[in-house]
Amino acid sequence: MEHTWRWFGPNDPVTLGDVRQTDATGIVTALHHIPNGEVWTPEEIHRRQAEIEAAGLTWSVVESVPVHEHIKWGGPGRDEAVANYAQTLQNLGEAGLRTVCYNFMPVIDWARTDQRWQLPNGGYAMRFDFAAHAAFDIHILQRPGAADDYSAEDLERAEQWFARADDQARAALSETVLIGLPGSEESYDLDTLRGGLEPYADLDATAVRGNLAAFLREVVPAATASGVRLAIHPDDPPRPLFGLPRVVSDADDVQALLDAAPAVANGLTMCVGSFGSVPTNDVVAMTERFANRIHFAHLRNVTLEADGKSFFEDGHIDGGADMVAVIRALLREERRRSREEEDAIPIPLRPDHGHFLLDDLTRRTYPGYALIGRLKGLAQLRGIEAAVSAMLDAELGEQEGRS
């Protein structure tokens, strides 16, 4: 597998020189300065590519080419945004970039309620506390009808959280929820978040799923022609938030989107932590089932808490998912491709998120994207890969010996 590292461009506190020392060889990045929905020109793509190559690295995965909100809810700028997306895929393919990660989460992408939740070892992790999320939705955002989306137990826990939180805790929660994705220009205040939710007020999951299918039917042919493989990222966490439908949350959702455009170019990012954030997803089974359409792997792990809705980012080889079995399934698929596909490339993996450890505690980094914590995770993942690869080699030798 190809070992890659998420880098947010020239303003990232973790430099390309830092990345070189992690022994990652591939960079996962995007042109964050280009507004969503506009074309990424060949000039801009090559400029970023040259910057990365000058540091002795390779731009291996584009994460992400953002999908404009008008595509997700069917707004007036939808057709232009889809055409621009297809053109961007063509430009990326012509530059030799073959893997594009994206998501179809309306308005809010990955959501957490705590950026630095202290671990027993003194480090820090990100956490999603469902009671805090509900308290924000109902009592701080004051979304109309929000209380109808929660059980009586959830409402009571949200009320308790809000009652015991002081102004500082409420402000910290709001900042965490509204911060937006690292490296992007998209963040919210309460009013802009409320405004962003409005177009989805009358849309259910069926409608949003239909918009995703229509988008795929239009852009997958462009991806196929350009030699680009699309890898959709699952919902994070995989449950409705703020009344918004989430349509890439489980195996049925994945099967539906793959069926909507049944070409190899229409594929999946296996984000172990995202799918693993609800108890009903069997991440190993999903990896095995969809292996031939997995084009990128986000390898991180979470531990679910007692309510089954809250979780924290655990160590990459800890948490609820069997990371050894996941990597084994990916390596088996990678070997199949090398045997059967003339243009096969290694499956890129990256250590997604990471604990704040040691020097991270004094270094400025984006939430979830600490240097030392990810370095630790990458080392653990590489160790698993080496061990599993040796086991697969031994199994193959035994099979050949019996034949």
CSV table of C-alpha atoms in Angstrom, one decimal:
chain,number,residue,atom,x,y,z
A,1,MET,CA,0.0,0.0,0.0
A,2,GLU,CA,1.1,3.6,-0.6
A,3,HIS,CA,1.7,5.5,2.7
A,4,THR,CA,0.3,9.0,2.4
A,5,TRP,CA,-0.1,12.1,4.6
A,6,ARG,CA,-2.8,14.8,4.6
A,7,TRP,CA,-1.3,18.2,4.0
A,8,PHE,CA,-3.4,21.4,3.8
A,9,GLY,CA,-1.2,23.4,1.6
A,10,PRO,CA,1.4,26.2,2.2
A,11,ASN,CA,-0.3,27.4,5.3
A,12,ASP,CA,-0.2,24.0,7.0
A,13,PRO,CA,1.8,24.1,10.2
A,14,VAL,CA,3.1,20.7,9.3
A,15,THR,CA,5.5,21.3,6.5
A,16,LEU,CA,6.4,19.1,3.6
A,17,GLY,CA,9.9,18.8,5.2
A,18,ASP,CA,8.2,17.4,8.3
A,19,VAL,CA,6.2,15.0,6.1
A,20,ARG,CA,9.5,13.7,4.5
A,21,GLN,CA,10.7,12.6,8.0
A,22,THR,CA,7.6,10.5,8.6
A,23,ASP,CA,8.6,8.2,5.7
A,24,ALA,CA,5.3,8.8,3.9
A,25,THR,CA,5.9,9.2,0.2
A,26,GLY,CA,2.5,10.5,-1.0
A,27,ILE,CA,0.7,13.7,-0.3
A,28,VAL,CA,-3.1,14.0,0.1
A,29,THR,CA,-4.1,17.6,-0.5
A,30,ALA,CA,-6.4,19.9,-2.4
A,31,LEU,CA,-6.5,23.4,-3.8
A,32,HIS,CA,-8.3,24.9,-0.8
A,33,HIS,CA,-8.0,28.4,-2.1
A,34,ILE,CA,-10.3,27.8,-5.1
A,35,PRO,CA,-14.0,28.4,-4.2
A,36,ASN,CA,-16.3,25.4,-4.2
A,37,GLY,CA,-17.9,24.9,-7.6
A,38,GLU,CA,-15.2,26.5,-9.7
A,39,VAL,CA,-12.9,24.7,-12.1
A,40,TRP,CA,-9.4,23.8,-11.0
A,41,THR,CA,-7.3,25.0,-13.9
A,42,PRO,CA,-4.3,23.0,-15.2
A,43,GLU,CA,-2.0,25.9,-14.1
A,44,GLU,CA,-3.2,25.8,-10.5
A,45,ILE,CA,-2.9,22.0,-10.4
A,46,HIS,CA,0.6,22.0,-11.9
A,47,ARG,CA,1.7,24.7,-9.5
A,48,ARG,CA,0.7,22.6,-6.5
A,49,GLN,CA,2.1,19.5,-8.0
A,50,ALA,CA,5.5,21.1,-8.6
A,51,GLU,CA,5.6,22.4,-5.0
A,52,ILE,CA,5.1,18.9,-3.7
A,53,GLU,CA,7.6,17.3,-6.1
A,54,ALA,CA,10.3,19.9,-5.2
A,55,ALA,CA,10.1,18.5,-1.6
A,56,GLY,CA,10.8,15.0,-2.9
A,57,LEU,CA,7.2,13.8,-2.5
A,58,THR,CA,4.3,12.9,-4.8
A,59,TRP,CA,0.8,14.3,-5.0
A,60,SER,CA,-1.0,11.0,-4.8
A,61,VAL,CA,-4.6,11.7,-3.7
A,62,VAL,CA,-6.8,14.7,-4.2
A,63,GLU,CA,-8.8,15.3,-1.0
A,64,SER,CA,-11.1,16.8,-1.7
A,65,VAL,CA,-12.7,18.3,-4.8
A,66,PRO,CA,-15.7,19.7,-2.8
A,67,VAL,CA,-19.2,19.1,-4.1
A,68,HIS,CA,-21.1,22.4,-4.3
A,69,GLU,CA,-24.1,22.6,-2.0
A,70,HIS,CA,-26.4,23.3,-5.1
A,71,ILE,CA,-25.5,19.8,-6.3
A,72,LYS,CA,-26.5,18.3,-3.0
A,73,TRP,CA,-29.9,20.0,-2.7
A,74,GLY,CA,-30.6,20.8,-6.4
A,75,GLY,CA,-30.1,24.5,-6.4
A,76,PRO,CA,-30.1,26.9,-9.4
A,77,GLY,CA,-26.3,26.6,-9.8
A,78,ARG,CA,-26.4,22.8,-9.9
A,79,ASP,CA,-25.8,22.2,-13.6
A,80,GLU,CA,-22.9,24.6,-13.9
A,81,ALA,CA,-21.3,23.2,-10.8
A,82,VAL,CA,-21.6,19.6,-12.2
A,83,ALA,CA,-20.0,20.7,-15.5
A,84,ASN,CA,-17.2,22.4,-13.6
A,85,TYR,CA,-16.6,19.3,-11.5
A,86,ALA,CA,-16.3,17.1,-14.6
A,87,GLN,CA,-13.9,19.6,-16.1
A,88,THR,CA,-11.8,19.6,-12.9
A,89,LEU,CA,-11.7,15.8,-13.1
A,90,GLN,CA,-10.4,15.9,-16.6
A,91,ASN,CA,-7.7,18.5,-15.7
A,92,LEU,CA,-6.6,16.3,-12.8
A,93,GLY,CA,-6.5,13.2,-15.0
A,94,GLU,CA,-4.4,15.0,-17.5
A,95,ALA,CA,-1.9,15.9,-14.8
A,96,GLY,CA,-1.6,12.2,-13.8
A,97,LEU,CA,-3.7,12.4,-10.6
A,98,ARG,CA,-5.7,9.3,-10.4
A,99,THR,CA,-7.5,9.2,-7.0
A,100,VAL,CA,-10.0,11.8,-5.9
A,101,CYS,CA,-11.7,11.7,-2.5
A,102,TYR,CA,-14.9,13.7,-2.0
A,103,ASN,CA,-18.0,13.6,0.3
A,104,PHE,CA,-21.7,14.3,-0.1
A,105,MET,CA,-22.4,15.5,3.5
A,106,PRO,CA,-24.8,18.5,3.4
A,107,VAL,CA,-23.6,21.7,5.0
A,108,ILE,CA,-21.6,20.1,7.9
A,109,ASP,CA,-18.8,17.7,7.2
A,110,TRP,CA,-17.2,15.8,10.0
A,111,ALA,CA,-18.6,16.8,13.4
A,112,ARG,CA,-17.0,16.7,16.8
A,113,THR,CA,-18.0,18.4,20.1
A,114,ASP,CA,-14.5,18.4,21.7
A,115,GLN,CA,-11.2,19.2,20.0
A,116,ARG,CA,-9.0,18.2,22.9
A,117,TRP,CA,-10.4,15.5,25.2
A,118,GLN,CA,-7.8,14.4,27.7
A,119,LEU,CA,-6.6,10.7,27.5
A,120,PRO,CA,-5.3,8.7,30.5
A,121,ASN,CA,-1.7,9.0,29.1
A,122,GLY,CA,-1.8,12.8,29.2
A,123,GLY,CA,-2.4,13.2,25.4
A,124,TYR,CA,-5.6,14.5,23.8
A,125,ALA,CA,-8.1,13.2,21.3
A,126,MET,CA,-11.1,14.5,19.5
A,127,ARG,CA,-14.5,13.4,20.8
A,128,PHE,CA,-18.2,13.4,19.8
A,129,ASP,CA,-20.5,13.7,22.8
A,130,PHE,CA,-24.1,13.1,21.6
A,131,ALA,CA,-25.6,14.9,24.6
A,132,ALA,CA,-23.4,18.0,23.9
A,133,HIS,CA,-24.4,17.8,20.2
A,134,ALA,CA,-28.1,17.7,21.1
A,135,ALA,CA,-27.6,20.5,23.5
A,136,PHE,CA,-26.0,22.7,20.8
A,137,ASP,CA,-28.7,21.8,18.3
A,138,ILE,CA,-31.7,22.5,20.7
A,139,HIS,CA,-30.4,25.2,23.1
A,140,ILE,CA,-27.7,27.1,21.3
A,141,LEU,CA,-28.5,26.8,17.6
A,142,GLN,CA,-32.2,26.7,18.5
A,143,ARG,CA,-33.1,24.9,15.2
A,144,PRO,CA,-36.9,24.9,14.7
A,145,GLY,CA,-38.3,21.4,15.4
A,146,ALA,CA,-34.9,20.1,16.7
A,147,ALA,CA,-36.4,18.5,19.8
A,148,ASP,CA,-38.6,16.3,17.6
A,149,ASP,CA,-35.4,14.5,16.3
A,150,TYR,CA,-34.4,13.2,19.7
A,151,SER,CA,-35.7,10.6,22.1
A,152,ALA,CA,-37.0,11.6,25.6
A,153,GLU,CA,-33.7,10.2,27.1
A,154,ASP,CA,-31.6,12.2,24.6
A,155,LEU,CA,-33.6,15.4,25.5
A,156,GLU,CA,-33.0,14.9,29.2
A,157,ARG,CA,-29.3,14.3,28.7
A,158,ALA,CA,-29.0,17.4,26.5
A,159,GLU,CA,-30.9,19.5,29.1
A,160,GLN,CA,-28.5,18.3,31.8
A,161,TRP,CA,-25.4,19.1,29.7
A,162,PHE,CA,-26.7,22.6,29.0
A,163,ALA,CA,-27.6,23.2,32.6
A,164,ARG,CA,-24.2,22.4,34.0
A,165,ALA,CA,-22.2,24.0,31.2
A,166,ASP,CA,-21.0,27.5,31.9
A,167,ASP,CA,-20.6,30.3,29.3
A,168,GLN,CA,-17.0,29.2,28.5
A,169,ALA,CA,-18.1,25.5,27.9
A,170,ARG,CA,-20.9,26.6,25.7
A,171,ALA,CA,-18.7,28.9,23.7
A,172,ALA,CA,-16.1,26.2,23.3
A,173,LEU,CA,-18.7,23.8,22.0
A,174,SER,CA,-20.0,26.3,19.5
A,175,GLU,CA,-16.5,27.0,18.2
A,176,THR,CA,-15.8,23.3,17.8
A,177,VAL,CA,-19.1,22.6,15.9
A,178,LEU,CA,-18.8,25.7,13.7
A,179,ILE,CA,-15.1,25.6,12.9
A,180,GLY,CA,-15.4,24.0,9.5
A,181,LEU,CA,-12.8,21.7,7.8
A,182,PRO,CA,-9.1,22.3,8.2
A,183,GLY,CA,-7.6,24.1,5.3
A,184,SER,CA,-10.9,25.3,4.0
A,185,GLU,CA,-12.6,28.7,3.9
A,186,GLU,CA,-15.9,27.2,5.0
A,187,SER,CA,-16.8,27.9,8.6
A,188,TYR,CA,-20.0,29.2,10.2
A,189,ASP,CA,-21.6,31.4,12.8
A,190,LEU,CA,-25.0,30.5,14.1
A,191,ASP,CA,-26.9,32.6,11.5
A,192,THR,CA,-25.0,31.2,8.5
A,193,LEU,CA,-25.5,27.7,9.8
A,194,ARG,CA,-29.2,28.3,10.1
A,195,GLY,CA,-29.2,29.7,6.6
A,196,GLY,CA,-27.3,26.7,5.3
A,197,LEU,CA,-29.9,24.3,6.7
A,198,GLU,CA,-32.9,26.0,5.1
A,199,PRO,CA,-32.6,24.5,1.6
A,200,TYR,CA,-32.8,21.0,3.1
A,201,ALA,CA,-35.9,21.7,5.1
A,202,ASP,CA,-38.2,19.8,2.7
A,203,LEU,CA,-35.6,17.2,1.6
A,204,ASP,CA,-35.5,13.7,3.0
A,205,ALA,CA,-32.8,11.1,2.5
A,206,THR,CA,-34.4,9.7,-0.6
A,207,ALA,CA,-34.2,13.1,-2.3
A,208,VAL,CA,-30.6,13.7,-1.3
A,209,ARG,CA,-29.7,10.1,-2.3
A,210,GLY,CA,-31.3,10.8,-5.7
A,211,ASN,CA,-29.2,14.0,-6.1
A,212,LEU,CA,-26.1,12.0,-5.4
A,213,ALA,CA,-27.0,9.3,-7.9
A,214,ALA,CA,-27.7,12.0,-10.6
A,215,PHE,CA,-24.4,13.6,-9.9
A,216,LEU,CA,-22.5,10.3,-10.2
A,217,ARG,CA,-24.2,9.5,-13.5
A,218,GLU,CA,-22.9,12.7,-14.9
A,219,VAL,CA,-19.4,12.9,-13.5
A,220,VAL,CA,-18.3,9.2,-13.5
A,221,PRO,CA,-18.1,9.0,-17.3
A,222,ALA,CA,-15.7,12.0,-17.1
A,223,ALA,CA,-13.7,10.3,-14.4
A,224,THR,CA,-13.5,7.1,-16.4
A,225,ALA,CA,-12.4,8.9,-19.5
A,226,SER,CA,-9.7,10.7,-17.6
A,227,GLY,CA,-8.3,7.7,-15.7
A,228,VAL,CA,-9.5,9.1,-12.4
A,229,ARG,CA,-11.1,7.0,-9.6
A,230,LEU,CA,-13.6,8.7,-7.4
A,231,ALA,CA,-13.6,7.6,-3.7
A,232,ILE,CA,-16.5,8.9,-1.7
A,233,HIS,CA,-16.0,9.5,2.0
A,234,PRO,CA,-18.7,8.2,4.3
A,235,ASP,CA,-20.7,10.4,6.6
A,236,ASP,CA,-18.8,11.4,9.8
A,237,PRO,CA,-20.4,10.4,12.1
A,238,PRO,CA,-22.8,8.3,10.1
A,239,ARG,CA,-26.1,9.6,11.5
A,240,PRO,CA,-28.4,12.5,10.7
A,241,LEU,CA,-27.2,15.8,12.1
A,242,PHE,CA,-29.2,19.0,12.5
A,243,GLY,CA,-32.1,17.5,10.6
A,244,LEU,CA,-29.9,16.9,7.6
A,245,PRO,CA,-30.1,13.6,5.7
A,246,ARG,CA,-26.9,11.5,5.6
A,247,VAL,CA,-26.8,9.1,2.7
A,248,VAL,CA,-23.4,7.4,2.9
A,249,SER,CA,-23.7,5.9,6.4
A,250,ASP,CA,-23.9,2.1,6.0
A,251,ALA,CA,-23.5,-0.9,3.6
A,252,ASP,CA,-26.9,-0.3,2.0
A,253,ASP,CA,-26.0,3.3,1.2
A,254,VAL,CA,-22.7,2.3,-0.3
A,255,GLN,CA,-24.3,-0.4,-2.4
A,256,ALA,CA,-26.9,2.1,-3.7
A,257,LEU,CA,-24.3,4.7,-4.7
A,258,LEU,CA,-22.1,2.1,-6.4
A,259,ASP,CA,-25.2,0.7,-8.3
A,260,ALA,CA,-26.1,4.3,-9.4
A,261,ALA,CA,-23.0,4.4,-11.6
A,262,PRO,CA,-21.6,0.8,-11.9
A,263,ALA,CA,-18.1,1.7,-13.2
A,264,VAL,CA,-14.8,1.0,-11.4
A,265,ALA,CA,-14.2,4.8,-11.4
A,266,ASN,CA,-17.1,5.1,-8.9
A,267,GLY,CA,-15.7,4.0,-5.7
A,268,LEU,CA,-15.3,4.4,-1.9
A,269,THR,CA,-12.9,5.7,0.7
A,270,MET,CA,-12.9,3.2,3.5
A,271,CYS,CA,-12.8,5.4,6.5
A,272,VAL,CA,-12.7,2.9,9.4
A,273,GLY,CA,-13.4,5.6,12.0
A,274,SER,CA,-16.4,7.0,10.3
A,275,PHE,CA,-18.2,3.8,9.5
A,276,GLY,CA,-17.1,2.5,13.0
A,277,SER,CA,-18.8,5.4,14.8
A,278,VAL,CA,-22.1,3.5,15.0
A,279,PRO,CA,-22.5,0.0,16.5
A,280,THR,CA,-24.5,-1.4,13.5
A,281,ASN,CA,-21.7,-1.2,11.0
A,282,ASP,CA,-19.3,-4.2,10.6
A,283,VAL,CA,-16.3,-2.4,9.2
A,284,VAL,CA,-14.3,-5.6,8.4
A,285,ALA,CA,-17.3,-7.1,6.5
A,286,MET,CA,-17.8,-3.9,4.6
A,287,THR,CA,-14.1,-3.7,3.6
A,288,GLU,CA,-14.3,-7.3,2.3
A,289,ARG,CA,-17.6,-6.7,0.5
A,290,PHE,CA,-16.6,-3.5,-1.2
A,291,ALA,CA,-12.9,-4.2,-1.6
A,292,ASN,CA,-12.9,-4.0,-5.4
A,293,ARG,CA,-14.3,-0.5,-5.3
A,294,ILE,CA,-12.2,0.8,-2.4
A,295,HIS,CA,-9.7,3.3,-3.9
A,296,PHE,CA,-8.5,5.0,-0.7
A,297,ALA,CA,-8.2,4.1,3.0
A,298,HIS,CA,-8.5,6.4,6.0
A,299,LEU,CA,-7.2,4.2,8.8
A,300,ARG,CA,-8.2,5.5,12.2
A,301,ASN,CA,-10.2,4.0,15.0
A,302,VAL,CA,-12.8,5.1,17.5
A,303,THR,CA,-14.2,3.7,20.8
A,304,LEU,CA,-17.9,3.9,21.2
A,305,GLU,CA,-19.2,4.9,24.6
A,306,ALA,CA,-22.0,3.4,26.6
A,307,ASP,CA,-24.8,5.3,24.9
A,308,GLY,CA,-23.8,3.9,21.5
A,309,LYS,CA,-23.9,7.4,20.0
A,310,SER,CA,-20.9,9.1,21.6
A,311,PHE,CA,-17.3,8.2,20.7
A,312,PHE,CA,-13.7,9.3,21.0
A,313,GLU,CA,-10.8,9.0,18.6
A,314,ASP,CA,-8.8,6.1,19.9
A,315,GLY,CA,-5.3,4.9,18.9
A,316,HIS,CA,-5.1,3.7,15.3
A,317,ILE,CA,-4.7,0.0,16.4
A,318,ASP,CA,-7.1,0.4,19.4
A,319,GLY,CA,-10.8,1.1,19.4
A,320,GLY,CA,-13.7,-1.0,18.1
A,321,ALA,CA,-12.5,-2.0,14.6
A,322,ASP,CA,-10.2,-4.9,13.9
A,323,MET,CA,-7.5,-2.9,12.0
A,324,VAL,CA,-5.5,-6.0,11.3
A,325,ALA,CA,-8.4,-7.6,9.5
A,326,VAL,CA,-9.1,-4.4,7.6
A,327,ILE,CA,-5.6,-4.1,6.4
A,328,ARG,CA,-5.6,-7.8,5.5
A,329,ALA,CA,-8.6,-7.3,3.3
A,330,LEU,CA,-7.1,-4.3,1.6
A,331,LEU,CA,-3.8,-6.2,0.9
A,332,ARG,CA,-5.7,-9.1,-0.6
A,333,GLU,CA,-7.5,-6.7,-2.9
A,334,GLU,CA,-4.3,-4.9,-3.8
A,335,ARG,CA,-2.7,-8.3,-4.8
A,336,ARG,CA,-5.8,-9.2,-6.8
A,337,ARG,CA,-5.5,-6.0,-8.8
A,338,SER,CA,-1.8,-6.5,-9.5
A,339,ARG,CA,-2.6,-9.8,-11.0
A,340,GLU,CA,-5.7,-8.8,-13.0
A,341,GLU,CA,-5.4,-5.1,-13.9
A,342,GLU,CA,-2.7,-3.8,-16.2
A,343,ASP,CA,-2.9,-0.3,-14.7
A,344,ALA,CA,-3.2,-1.3,-11.1
A,345,ILE,CA,-1.7,1.1,-8.5
A,346,PRO,CA,-1.2,0.6,-4.8
A,347,ILE,CA,-4.2,1.5,-2.5
A,348,PRO,CA,-3.2,4.7,-0.8
A,349,LEU,CA,-3.6,4.7,3.0
A,350,ARG,CA,-3.2,7.6,5.4
A,351,PRO,CA,-3.2,7.7,9.2
A,352,ASP,CA,-6.4,9.7,9.6
A,353,HIS,CA,-6.5,12.1,12.6
A,354,GLY,CA,-4.2,11.5,15.5
A,355,HIS,CA,-3.8,12.1,19.2
A,356,PHE,CA,-2.0,15.3,20.4
A,357,LEU,CA,1.1,13.9,22.0
A,358,LEU,CA,4.5,15.3,23.2
A,359,ASP,CA,5.6,18.1,20.9
A,360,ASP,CA,2.0,18.4,19.5
A,361,LEU,CA,1.0,19.9,22.8
A,362,THR,CA,3.0,23.0,22.1
A,363,ARG,CA,2.8,23.0,18.3
A,364,ARG,CA,0.1,24.8,16.4
A,365,THR,CA,-1.8,22.3,14.2
A,366,TYR,CA,-5.3,21.8,12.9
A,367,PRO,CA,-7.7,19.9,15.0
A,368,GLY,CA,-7.2,16.2,14.5
A,369,TYR,CA,-4.1,16.7,12.4
A,370,ALA,CA,-1.3,16.6,14.9
A,371,LEU,CA,2.2,15.6,13.7
A,372,ILE,CA,3.4,13.2,16.4
A,373,GLY,CA,0.1,11.6,16.9
A,374,ARG,CA,-0.2,10.8,13.2
A,375,LEU,CA,3.4,9.7,13.0
A,376,LYS,CA,2.7,7.2,15.8
A,377,GLY,CA,-0.4,6.0,13.9
A,378,LEU,CA,1.5,5.6,10.6
A,379,ALA,CA,4.2,3.6,12.3
A,380,GLN,CA,1.6,1.3,13.8
A,381,LEU,CA,-0.2,0.8,10.5
A,382,ARG,CA,3.0,0.1,8.6
A,383,GLY,CA,3.9,-2.5,11.2
A,384,ILE,CA,0.6,-4.2,10.7
A,385,GLU,CA,1.0,-4.1,7.0
A,386,ALA,CA,4.4,-5.6,7.1
A,387,ALA,CA,3.3,-8.5,9.3
A,388,VAL,CA,0.1,-9.2,7.3
A,389,SER,CA,2.0,-9.1,4.0
A,390,ALA,CA,4.5,-11.6,5.3
A,391,MET,CA,1.6,-13.9,6.4
A,392,LEU,CA,0.0,-13.6,3.0
A,393,ASP,CA,3.4,-14.5,1.3
A,394,ALA,CA,3.6,-17.5,3.5
A,395,GLU,CA,0.1,-18.6,2.7
A,396,LEU,CA,0.8,-18.2,-1.0
A,397,GLY,CA,4.0,-20.3,-0.7
A,398,GLU,CA,2.1,-23.1,1.1
A,399,GLN,CA,-0.6,-23.1,-1.6
A,400,GLU,CA,2.0,-23.3,-4.4
A,401,GLY,CA,3.8,-26.1,-2.5
A,402,ARG,CA,0.6,-28.1,-2.4
A,403,SER,CA,-0.2,-27.6,-6.1
